[in-house]
Amino acid sequence: VNEPATPDRAYHHGDLRQALIETAEALLAERGPAGFTLRECARRAGVSVAAPAHHFGNMTGILTAIATLGFQELAAAMERAAAESDGTPHGQLRAIGRAYVTYAFNQPHRFRVIFGRLPLDKTDSALAAAGARAFGVLASTIAALPGRGTQNDGDVALAWSAVHGFATLALDKHFGEDRPIEPLLEHILAGLERALA
Amino acid sequence: VNEPATPDRAYHHGDLRQALIETAEALLAERGPAGFTLRECARRAGVSVAAPAHHFGNMTGILTAIATLGFQELAAAMERAAAESDGTPHGQLRAIGRAYVTYAFNQPHRFRVIFGRLPLDKTDSALAAAGARAFGVLASTIAALPGRGTQNDGDVALAWSAVHGFATLALDKHFGEDRPIEPLLEHILAGLERALA
DNA sequence: TGTACATCAGTGAACGCGCGTTCACTGATGTAC
DNA sequence: TGTACATCAGTGAACGCGCGTTCACTGATGTAC
């Protein structure tokens, strides 16, 4: 990890993989999923159009890498929120629900790579593991609610649906262009608590 | 509306507008939103690539037309479901929630044109009217629940989020590849009823 | 410490492709008188 | 009933474009001896 000979434009980039991921996200932020192209990523990273193939194989590869990162961050945010909550099962559930929606708002482009039907390599084990980890946080939190057994699929689906639907509809401005989100989110979380009581 | 001179390939098509909408939907069904192109629509309708412009102006135009149809159908399905329900406010809400999810499953491509971030002309008044109609069915049903005033935005957002989140997650197989949907849907609707009690 | 060599991470040019849109046009239709 | 003419709904060719991917290559790095 030495300094390259010519600091900011060596033949070898240093960490092109990371740089490509960053430009890809900037591009997604700027143009949306439909405007995402590998060539533009390469261009913005100041690198030839063939370079990304060395790190990601193809377009699906880089999107899969971004989705994996996103899932890991989402899972981490939910875990952190649960840990910092008041510790009661319902408090934890609220905290992770809020973390889910907050993540969608803070990282809309990653969130959309995960859930927006872009081409992902679903056989990628890192992606699957990251997804399972995020799902696991929700499932175990629900399993800890009073009176639950081991079969909580319905409640997991209920909680996920409410929070995910809210995040996507709000992101796409379906509740109104300038609608403040926080009171609505509070209302959704309270409603979810009643639904799972 | 006479028969054309040569029945199935007259110079004038007869109803190219309708035919293009149908091929567009078939194409969306087959290739997904990312694989949708105007040229392929024209090709499948057996017409030159320039023909669609006469009816829809551009690509956004045909997608907007499809979204408008979809919203109208969705609204109609919800209205029908409410009318055929047991008539109690909660029964109506359940019925329209079920109608929403059922529509998403029956017409996944129209549903995705509406909500899938394809380019739509949001200034189109027919689209806006159809959207408002669908939204209105939900809002008025919730307003009819016992003890509601005129400000039910939070409850509307809650109901919409739950049902929309469920529909999108289920359509994208996030509850599992071969998961039967009906029991989950029943659970979500029951949970929503508790949340709005 | 020096050197041969394998490997890594880039280049740059080219491949073949399909896209949305525009344009001047023409054949068919329908309407006014 | 006939006819001139406006309008409608198509054609076909071309525009310019950017895309993903592949290929043989080469410069830089690192390692074995």
Short mmCIF file of N, CA and C in Angstrom, two decimals, chain A residues 81-182:
data_model
loop_
_atom_site.label_atom_id
_atom_site.label_comp_id
_atom_site.label_asym_id
_atom_site.label_seq_id
_atom_site.Cartn_x
_atom_site.Cartn_y
_atom_site.Cartn_z
N ALA A 81 -29.54 -0.06 15.74
CA ALA A 81 -30.76 0.55 16.27
C ALA A 81 -31.35 -0.32 17.37
N ALA A 82 -31.35 -1.62 17.15
CA ALA A 82 -31.90 -2.52 18.16
C ALA A 82 -31.09 -2.42 19.45
N ALA A 83 -29.78 -2.39 19.29
CA ALA A 83 -28.91 -2.34 20.46
C ALA A 83 -29.09 -1.05 21.24
N GLU A 84 -29.37 0.03 20.53
CA GLU A 84 -29.48 1.33 21.20
C GLU A 84 -30.91 1.64 21.65
N SER A 85 -31.81 0.69 21.41
CA SER A 85 -33.21 0.95 21.78
C SER A 85 -33.38 0.76 23.27
N ASP A 86 -34.63 0.93 23.73
CA ASP A 86 -34.88 0.78 25.16
C ASP A 86 -34.80 -0.69 25.61
N GLY A 87 -34.64 -1.57 24.65
CA GLY A 87 -34.43 -2.96 25.01
C GLY A 87 -35.69 -3.81 25.10
N THR A 88 -36.84 -3.17 25.22
CA THR A 88 -38.08 -3.94 25.22
C THR A 88 -38.30 -4.47 23.80
N PRO A 89 -38.98 -5.60 23.68
CA PRO A 89 -39.20 -6.15 22.33
C PRO A 89 -39.89 -5.16 21.40
N HIS A 90 -40.92 -4.49 21.89
CA HIS A 90 -41.59 -3.54 21.01
C HIS A 90 -40.72 -2.32 20.72
N GLY A 91 -39.94 -1.94 21.69
CA GLY A 91 -39.00 -0.84 21.47
C GLY A 91 -37.97 -1.19 20.42
N GLN A 92 -37.52 -2.42 20.46
CA GLN A 92 -36.56 -2.88 19.45
C GLN A 92 -37.19 -2.89 18.06
N LEU A 93 -38.40 -3.37 18.00
CA LEU A 93 -39.07 -3.45 16.71
C LEU A 93 -39.25 -2.07 16.09
N ARG A 94 -39.69 -1.14 16.93
CA ARG A 94 -39.81 0.24 16.48
C ARG A 94 -38.48 0.77 15.98
N ALA A 95 -37.45 0.49 16.74
CA ALA A 95 -36.13 1.02 16.39
C ALA A 95 -35.66 0.47 15.05
N ILE A 96 -35.87 -0.81 14.82
CA ILE A 96 -35.38 -1.34 13.55
C ILE A 96 -36.27 -0.91 12.39
N GLY A 97 -37.56 -0.73 12.66
CA GLY A 97 -38.45 -0.22 11.62
C GLY A 97 -38.02 1.18 11.20
N ARG A 98 -37.74 1.97 12.20
CA ARG A 98 -37.26 3.33 11.91
C ARG A 98 -35.93 3.29 11.18
N ALA A 99 -35.06 2.38 11.58
CA ALA A 99 -33.75 2.28 10.93
C ALA A 99 -33.91 1.90 9.46
N TYR A 100 -34.85 1.03 9.16
CA TYR A 100 -35.09 0.60 7.79
C TYR A 100 -35.49 1.79 6.91
N VAL A 101 -36.46 2.54 7.39
CA VAL A 101 -36.94 3.69 6.61
C VAL A 101 -35.86 4.77 6.52
N THR A 102 -35.17 4.99 7.60
CA THR A 102 -34.10 5.98 7.60
C THR A 102 -33.00 5.60 6.61
N TYR A 103 -32.69 4.32 6.59
CA TYR A 103 -31.68 3.88 5.62
C TYR A 103 -32.13 4.16 4.19
N ALA A 104 -33.38 3.84 3.92
CA ALA A 104 -33.91 4.08 2.57
C ALA A 104 -33.79 5.56 2.19
N PHE A 105 -34.00 6.44 3.15
CA PHE A 105 -33.91 7.87 2.87
C PHE A 105 -32.47 8.37 2.79
N ASN A 106 -31.61 7.78 3.60
CA ASN A 106 -30.21 8.22 3.59
C ASN A 106 -29.44 7.67 2.40
N GLN A 107 -29.79 6.48 1.97
CA GLN A 107 -29.07 5.83 0.87
C GLN A 107 -30.07 5.35 -0.18
N PRO A 108 -30.82 6.28 -0.74
CA PRO A 108 -31.90 5.85 -1.65
C PRO A 108 -31.39 5.03 -2.82
N HIS A 109 -30.17 5.32 -3.27
CA HIS A 109 -29.68 4.65 -4.47
C HIS A 109 -29.28 3.22 -4.16
N ARG A 110 -28.65 3.03 -3.02
CA ARG A 110 -28.36 1.66 -2.63
C ARG A 110 -29.65 0.89 -2.37
N PHE A 111 -30.55 1.54 -1.70
CA PHE A 111 -31.83 0.90 -1.41
C PHE A 111 -32.51 0.46 -2.71
N ARG A 112 -32.44 1.30 -3.70
CA ARG A 112 -33.09 0.97 -4.98
C ARG A 112 -32.33 -0.07 -5.77
N VAL A 113 -31.03 -0.12 -5.59
CA VAL A 113 -30.29 -1.21 -6.24
C VAL A 113 -30.75 -2.54 -5.64
N ILE A 114 -30.94 -2.56 -4.34
CA ILE A 114 -31.37 -3.81 -3.69
C ILE A 114 -32.76 -4.21 -4.15
N PHE A 115 -33.69 -3.25 -4.13
CA PHE A 115 -35.09 -3.60 -4.32
C PHE A 115 -35.68 -3.14 -5.64
N GLY A 116 -34.86 -2.53 -6.48
CA GLY A 116 -35.44 -1.89 -7.65
C GLY A 116 -35.41 -2.69 -8.94
N ARG A 117 -35.24 -3.98 -8.83
CA ARG A 117 -35.34 -4.82 -10.00
C ARG A 117 -34.24 -4.58 -11.03
N LEU A 118 -33.12 -4.07 -10.62
CA LEU A 118 -31.97 -4.05 -11.51
C LEU A 118 -31.41 -5.46 -11.57
N PRO A 119 -30.63 -5.75 -12.62
CA PRO A 119 -30.11 -7.11 -12.73
C PRO A 119 -29.07 -7.40 -11.65
N LEU A 120 -29.34 -8.35 -10.79
CA LEU A 120 -28.41 -8.77 -9.75
C LEU A 120 -28.13 -10.26 -9.92
N ASP A 121 -26.96 -10.65 -9.48
CA ASP A 121 -26.62 -12.06 -9.51
C ASP A 121 -27.11 -12.71 -8.22
N LYS A 122 -28.26 -13.35 -8.32
CA LYS A 122 -28.88 -13.90 -7.12
C LYS A 122 -28.17 -15.14 -6.60
N THR A 123 -27.23 -15.66 -7.39
CA THR A 123 -26.48 -16.82 -6.91
C THR A 123 -25.26 -16.38 -6.11
N ASP A 124 -25.01 -15.06 -6.07
CA ASP A 124 -23.84 -14.56 -5.34
C ASP A 124 -24.01 -14.83 -3.85
N SER A 125 -23.02 -15.50 -3.26
CA SER A 125 -23.22 -15.92 -1.88
C SER A 125 -23.10 -14.76 -0.89
N ALA A 126 -22.25 -13.79 -1.23
CA ALA A 126 -22.13 -12.64 -0.34
C ALA A 126 -23.44 -11.84 -0.31
N LEU A 127 -24.06 -11.72 -1.47
CA LEU A 127 -25.34 -11.02 -1.52
C LEU A 127 -26.40 -11.77 -0.71
N ALA A 128 -26.45 -13.06 -0.90
CA ALA A 128 -27.44 -13.87 -0.18
C ALA A 128 -27.22 -13.77 1.33
N ALA A 129 -25.94 -13.82 1.73
CA ALA A 129 -25.63 -13.77 3.16
C ALA A 129 -26.04 -12.42 3.76
N ALA A 130 -25.75 -11.35 3.02
CA ALA A 130 -26.09 -10.01 3.52
C ALA A 130 -27.61 -9.86 3.62
N GLY A 131 -28.31 -10.39 2.64
CA GLY A 131 -29.77 -10.33 2.68
C GLY A 131 -30.32 -11.13 3.85
N ALA A 132 -29.75 -12.29 4.06
CA ALA A 132 -30.22 -13.14 5.16
C ALA A 132 -29.95 -12.48 6.51
N ARG A 133 -28.83 -11.77 6.58
CA ARG A 133 -28.51 -11.11 7.84
C ARG A 133 -29.53 -10.02 8.16
N ALA A 134 -29.88 -9.22 7.16
CA ALA A 134 -30.86 -8.16 7.38
C ALA A 134 -32.22 -8.76 7.75
N PHE A 135 -32.59 -9.78 7.02
CA PHE A 135 -33.87 -10.44 7.30
C PHE A 135 -33.87 -11.02 8.71
N GLY A 136 -32.72 -11.58 9.09
CA GLY A 136 -32.60 -12.21 10.41
C GLY A 136 -32.82 -11.24 11.55
N VAL A 137 -32.36 -10.01 11.38
CA VAL A 137 -32.55 -9.03 12.45
C VAL A 137 -34.04 -8.83 12.70
N LEU A 138 -34.78 -8.67 11.62
CA LEU A 138 -36.22 -8.49 11.76
C LEU A 138 -36.88 -9.72 12.36
N ALA A 139 -36.53 -10.89 11.82
CA ALA A 139 -37.17 -12.13 12.27
C ALA A 139 -36.91 -12.39 13.74
N SER A 140 -35.68 -12.16 14.19
CA SER A 140 -35.39 -12.47 15.59
C SER A 140 -36.03 -11.46 16.52
N THR A 141 -36.14 -10.22 16.06
CA THR A 141 -36.80 -9.22 16.88
C THR A 141 -38.27 -9.58 17.07
N ILE A 142 -38.88 -10.04 15.99
CA ILE A 142 -40.29 -10.42 16.09
C ILE A 142 -40.47 -11.67 16.93
N ALA A 143 -39.52 -12.57 16.81
CA ALA A 143 -39.59 -13.80 17.61
C ALA A 143 -39.51 -13.49 19.11
N ALA A 144 -38.92 -12.35 19.44
CA ALA A 144 -38.76 -11.99 20.85
C ALA A 144 -39.98 -11.29 21.43
N LEU A 145 -40.96 -10.99 20.57
CA LEU A 145 -42.17 -10.35 21.08
C LEU A 145 -42.90 -11.32 22.00
N PRO A 146 -43.62 -10.80 22.99
CA PRO A 146 -44.29 -11.69 23.94
C PRO A 146 -45.27 -12.64 23.26
N GLY A 147 -45.26 -13.86 23.65
CA GLY A 147 -46.25 -14.83 23.18
C GLY A 147 -45.99 -15.41 21.82
N ARG A 148 -44.73 -15.21 21.30
CA ARG A 148 -44.44 -15.75 19.98
C ARG A 148 -43.82 -17.13 20.08
N GLY A 149 -44.15 -17.97 19.11
CA GLY A 149 -43.48 -19.26 19.00
C GLY A 149 -42.35 -19.16 17.99
N THR A 150 -42.19 -20.18 17.20
CA THR A 150 -41.11 -20.17 16.22
C THR A 150 -41.60 -19.82 14.82
N GLN A 151 -42.91 -19.91 14.63
CA GLN A 151 -43.47 -19.66 13.31
C GLN A 151 -44.09 -18.27 13.23
N ASN A 152 -43.29 -17.29 12.87
CA ASN A 152 -43.80 -15.93 12.84
C ASN A 152 -43.80 -15.34 11.43
N ASP A 153 -43.82 -16.18 10.43
CA ASP A 153 -43.71 -15.70 9.06
C ASP A 153 -44.72 -14.61 8.74
N GLY A 154 -45.93 -14.82 9.22
CA GLY A 154 -46.97 -13.84 8.94
C GLY A 154 -46.65 -12.49 9.54
N ASP A 155 -46.20 -12.51 10.77
CA ASP A 155 -45.88 -11.24 11.42
C ASP A 155 -44.65 -10.59 10.81
N VAL A 156 -43.70 -11.41 10.41
CA VAL A 156 -42.52 -10.85 9.74
C VAL A 156 -42.95 -10.18 8.43
N ALA A 157 -43.78 -10.87 7.68
CA ALA A 157 -44.27 -10.30 6.42
C ALA A 157 -45.04 -9.01 6.67
N LEU A 158 -45.82 -9.00 7.72
CA LEU A 158 -46.61 -7.81 8.06
C LEU A 158 -45.70 -6.63 8.37
N ALA A 159 -44.75 -6.84 9.23
CA ALA A 159 -43.85 -5.75 9.62
C ALA A 159 -43.03 -5.26 8.43
N TRP A 160 -42.49 -6.21 7.70
CA TRP A 160 -41.66 -5.84 6.55
C TRP A 160 -42.49 -5.08 5.52
N SER A 161 -43.70 -5.58 5.25
CA SER A 161 -44.56 -4.93 4.26
C SER A 161 -44.85 -3.49 4.64
N ALA A 162 -45.19 -3.27 5.90
CA ALA A 162 -45.58 -1.92 6.33
C ALA A 162 -44.41 -0.96 6.16
N VAL A 163 -43.27 -1.39 6.63
CA VAL A 163 -42.10 -0.53 6.63
C VAL A 163 -41.55 -0.35 5.21
N HIS A 164 -41.52 -1.43 4.46
CA HIS A 164 -41.01 -1.36 3.10
C HIS A 164 -41.95 -0.56 2.20
N GLY A 165 -43.23 -0.80 2.33
CA GLY A 165 -44.20 -0.05 1.54
C GLY A 165 -44.10 1.43 1.84
N PHE A 166 -44.00 1.75 3.12
CA PHE A 166 -43.88 3.16 3.48
C PHE A 166 -42.62 3.78 2.89
N ALA A 167 -41.51 3.08 3.02
CA ALA A 167 -40.24 3.62 2.50
C ALA A 167 -40.32 3.85 0.99
N THR A 168 -40.84 2.89 0.25
CA THR A 168 -40.85 3.04 -1.20
C THR A 168 -41.85 4.10 -1.65
N LEU A 169 -43.03 4.11 -1.05
CA LEU A 169 -44.02 5.12 -1.44
C LEU A 169 -43.53 6.52 -1.08
N ALA A 170 -42.92 6.64 0.07
CA ALA A 170 -42.43 7.95 0.49
C ALA A 170 -41.27 8.41 -0.39
N LEU A 171 -40.37 7.51 -0.69
CA LEU A 171 -39.24 7.84 -1.58
C LEU A 171 -39.73 8.33 -2.92
N ASP A 172 -40.77 7.70 -3.42
CA ASP A 172 -41.30 8.08 -4.73
C ASP A 172 -42.32 9.21 -4.63
N LYS A 173 -42.40 9.83 -3.49
CA LYS A 173 -43.23 11.03 -3.29
C LYS A 173 -44.72 10.77 -3.45
N HIS A 174 -45.15 9.56 -3.20
CA HIS A 174 -46.56 9.26 -3.39
C HIS A 174 -47.45 9.80 -2.27
N PHE A 175 -46.84 10.27 -1.20
CA PHE A 175 -47.66 10.89 -0.15
C PHE A 175 -47.71 12.40 -0.33
N GLY A 176 -47.18 12.88 -1.43
CA GLY A 176 -47.16 14.31 -1.66
C GLY A 176 -45.73 14.79 -1.80
N GLU A 177 -45.56 15.82 -2.59
CA GLU A 177 -44.22 16.29 -2.95
C GLU A 177 -43.43 16.75 -1.73
N ASP A 178 -44.09 17.50 -0.86
CA ASP A 178 -43.36 18.14 0.23
C ASP A 178 -43.84 17.67 1.60
N ARG A 179 -44.42 16.51 1.59
CA ARG A 179 -44.97 15.98 2.82
C ARG A 179 -43.87 15.69 3.85
N PRO A 180 -44.00 16.20 5.06
CA PRO A 180 -43.02 15.80 6.08
C PRO A 180 -43.22 14.33 6.45
N ILE A 181 -42.14 13.60 6.49
CA ILE A 181 -42.20 12.15 6.61
C ILE A 181 -42.30 11.69 8.05
N GLU A 182 -41.64 12.41 8.92
CA GLU A 182 -41.50 11.95 10.29
C GLU A 182 -42.84 11.62 10.99
#
